[in-house]
Amino acid sequence: MVSGGMTCVKYLLFLFNLIFAITGIVFISVGAVILVVYNGYNNFLDSWFFAAPLLMIVVGVIVFLVSFFGCCGAVKENHCMIITFSVLLLLIFALELGAGITGYMMRGEVANMLENRMNGTMRQYNTNDDLRRSWDIMQHDLQCCGMNGPADWPRIGFIDNSVVPDSCCKELPSQSKCDVNSIHVYGDGCMMKLQSAIENNAMILGGVGIGVALIQLIGVIFACCLARSIRREYETVETTAH
């Protein structure tokens, strides 16, 4: 049995593991929500974009399992389990830190990705049902029109020189067409709105990932202190026995 200050470390480590378990659940939930929210915009996003939320889900599952392992090690005062927990926690720390830094770095790629995707898909609006549905969902949800504004639709030759998709307008009167000069048309372009949303989310996710990773370092320190104390207890018992 550990004694003195190490007993406090033991229970602090147990508490930290409960917090880690909660953060694991949060990671899983956030990753799943991002996948669901941006699933309707998959025609405007490259496949690498969806790697981040998938990684969050995987890390969340690993964090949850490792925290359970750490709780068992702390309660049972098992030196081997605690050392294994510390090593796994360091690996997760590196993974989360890398994911957080990558999230920040990817923010610079969002503009080019959206510009290339939107330029290509706008021209297929009239011929591709899937792309038309994606554009309508985005314009309705983000309250935007075209890539940079309503004038983009006439520029690519949509129907005629003034009509834009109905999803560009709010509260459109029945039997009316959405017009670039209509008071009901959304004036903002979709590229800046979607880019802003993605970059803000990337900033938040990156900050959370790095923040949680740094907090986990404290857990590693507690675990190492507890493991060292347990090892000393065993050595003391063995010395006394001899």
Coordinates of C-alpha atoms in Angstrom, one line a residue, residues 43-218:
N43 CA -19.2 17.8 -52.7
F44 CA -17.3 20.9 -51.7
L45 CA -14.8 19.3 -49.4
D46 CA -11.8 17.1 -50.2
S47 CA -11.6 13.6 -48.6
W48 CA -8.7 14.7 -46.3
F49 CA -11.1 17.1 -44.5
F50 CA -13.1 14.2 -43.1
A51 CA -10.0 12.5 -41.8
A52 CA -9.9 15.0 -38.9
P53 CA -13.3 14.1 -37.3
L54 CA -12.6 10.4 -37.9
L55 CA -9.3 10.8 -36.1
M56 CA -11.2 12.5 -33.2
I57 CA -13.5 9.6 -32.9
V58 CA -10.7 7.1 -32.9
V59 CA -8.7 9.1 -30.4
G60 CA -11.8 9.5 -28.2
V61 CA -12.3 5.7 -28.1
I62 CA -8.7 5.1 -27.2
V63 CA -8.7 7.8 -24.5
F64 CA -11.8 6.3 -23.0
L65 CA -10.3 2.8 -22.9
V66 CA -6.9 4.0 -21.6
S67 CA -8.5 6.0 -18.9
F68 CA -10.4 2.9 -17.7
F69 CA -7.1 1.1 -17.7
G70 CA -5.5 3.9 -15.7
C71 CA -8.3 3.9 -13.1
C72 CA -7.8 0.1 -12.5
G73 CA -4.1 0.6 -12.2
A74 CA -4.5 3.4 -9.6
V75 CA -7.1 1.6 -7.5
K76 CA -5.2 -1.7 -7.5
E77 CA -1.9 0.0 -7.1
N78 CA -0.5 -2.2 -9.9
H79 CA 3.0 -0.9 -11.0
C80 CA 2.9 -2.6 -14.4
M81 CA -0.6 -1.3 -15.2
I82 CA 0.3 2.2 -14.2
I83 CA 3.6 2.2 -16.3
T84 CA 1.6 0.8 -19.3
F85 CA -1.0 3.6 -18.8
S86 CA 1.8 6.2 -18.7
V87 CA 3.2 5.0 -22.0
L88 CA -0.2 4.9 -23.7
L89 CA -1.0 8.3 -22.4
L90 CA 2.2 9.7 -23.8
L91 CA 1.3 8.2 -27.2
I92 CA -2.1 9.7 -27.0
F93 CA -0.5 13.0 -26.1
A94 CA 1.7 13.0 -29.2
L95 CA -1.3 12.0 -31.3
E96 CA -3.5 14.8 -30.0
L97 CA -0.7 17.4 -30.2
G98 CA -0.1 16.4 -33.8
A99 CA -3.8 16.5 -34.6
G100 CA -4.1 19.9 -33.0
I101 CA -1.2 21.4 -34.9
T102 CA -2.4 19.8 -38.1
G103 CA -5.8 21.4 -37.6
Y104 CA -4.2 24.8 -37.4
M105 CA -2.0 24.2 -40.4
M106 CA -5.0 22.9 -42.5
R107 CA -6.8 26.2 -42.1
G108 CA -4.5 27.7 -44.8
E109 CA -5.7 25.0 -47.3
V110 CA -9.4 25.6 -46.9
A111 CA -9.7 28.6 -49.3
N112 CA -8.0 26.8 -52.2
M113 CA -10.0 23.7 -51.6
L114 CA -13.4 25.5 -51.6
E115 CA -12.5 27.7 -54.6
N116 CA -11.6 24.7 -56.7
R117 CA -14.6 22.6 -55.6
M118 CA -17.2 25.4 -56.0
N119 CA -15.9 26.5 -59.3
G120 CA -16.2 23.0 -60.7
T121 CA -19.6 22.1 -59.2
M122 CA -21.4 25.4 -60.0
R123 CA -21.1 24.7 -63.7
Q124 CA -22.7 21.2 -63.2
Y125 CA -25.7 22.6 -61.2
N126 CA -28.2 22.1 -64.1
T127 CA -26.9 18.6 -65.2
N128 CA -26.1 16.8 -61.9
D129 CA -28.9 16.2 -59.4
D130 CA -26.5 15.4 -56.5
L131 CA -24.6 18.6 -57.0
R132 CA -27.8 20.7 -57.4
R133 CA -29.0 19.2 -54.1
S134 CA -25.7 20.0 -52.4
W135 CA -25.8 23.6 -53.6
D136 CA -29.4 24.1 -52.6
I137 CA -28.7 22.7 -49.1
M138 CA -25.7 25.0 -48.6
Q139 CA -27.3 28.1 -49.9
H140 CA -30.4 27.5 -47.8
D141 CA -28.5 26.6 -44.6
L142 CA -25.8 29.3 -44.8
Q143 CA -28.2 31.9 -46.3
C144 CA -25.8 32.6 -49.1
C145 CA -25.8 32.6 -53.0
G146 CA -23.2 31.5 -55.4
M147 CA -19.5 31.3 -54.6
N148 CA -18.8 35.0 -54.1
G149 CA -22.3 36.4 -54.6
P150 CA -25.6 36.2 -56.7
A151 CA -23.8 37.5 -59.8
D152 CA -21.9 34.2 -60.0
W153 CA -24.9 32.4 -61.4
P154 CA -25.5 34.6 -64.4
R155 CA -21.8 34.6 -65.1
I156 CA -21.8 30.8 -65.6
G157 CA -24.9 30.9 -67.8
F158 CA -27.6 29.7 -65.3
I159 CA -30.9 29.9 -67.3
D160 CA -30.6 33.6 -68.2
N161 CA -28.8 36.7 -67.1
S162 CA -30.8 37.5 -64.0
V163 CA -32.3 34.3 -62.6
V164 CA -30.6 32.4 -59.8
P165 CA -31.6 29.2 -58.0
D166 CA -34.6 29.4 -55.8
S167 CA -32.4 28.4 -52.8
C168 CA -30.7 31.8 -53.1
C169 CA -33.9 33.6 -51.9
K170 CA -35.6 33.8 -48.6
E171 CA -39.4 34.0 -48.4
L172 CA -39.8 33.8 -52.2
P173 CA -43.4 34.6 -53.3
S174 CA -45.2 31.8 -55.0
Q175 CA -44.9 31.5 -58.8
S176 CA -41.9 33.9 -58.6
K177 CA -38.4 33.3 -59.7
C178 CA -35.4 34.2 -57.6
D179 CA -33.7 37.2 -59.3
V180 CA -30.2 38.7 -58.7
N181 CA -31.9 42.1 -58.1
S182 CA -34.7 40.7 -55.8
I183 CA -35.0 42.0 -52.2
H184 CA -35.3 38.4 -51.1
V185 CA -31.9 37.2 -52.5
Y186 CA -29.1 36.4 -50.2
G187 CA -26.3 38.9 -50.9
D188 CA -23.3 37.0 -49.4
G189 CA -21.3 34.4 -51.2
C190 CA -21.1 30.8 -49.9
M191 CA -17.4 30.4 -50.1
M192 CA -16.6 33.0 -47.4
K193 CA -19.4 31.7 -45.1
L194 CA -18.4 28.1 -45.4
Q195 CA -14.7 28.9 -45.1
S196 CA -15.3 31.0 -42.0
A197 CA -17.3 28.2 -40.4
I198 CA -14.6 25.5 -41.2
E199 CA -11.7 27.7 -40.0
N200 CA -13.5 28.6 -36.7
N201 CA -14.2 25.0 -36.1
A202 CA -10.6 24.0 -36.9
M203 CA -9.3 26.7 -34.5
I204 CA -11.6 25.4 -31.7
L205 CA -10.8 21.7 -32.3
G206 CA -7.1 22.4 -32.6
G207 CA -7.2 24.4 -29.3
V208 CA -9.2 21.7 -27.5
G209 CA -6.8 19.0 -28.8
I210 CA -3.7 20.8 -27.7
G211 CA -5.3 21.8 -24.4
V212 CA -6.3 18.3 -23.5
A213 CA -2.9 17.0 -24.5
L214 CA -1.1 19.4 -22.2
I215 CA -3.5 18.5 -19.3
Q216 CA -2.7 14.8 -20.0
L217 CA 1.0 15.5 -19.2
I218 CA -0.1 16.2 -15.6

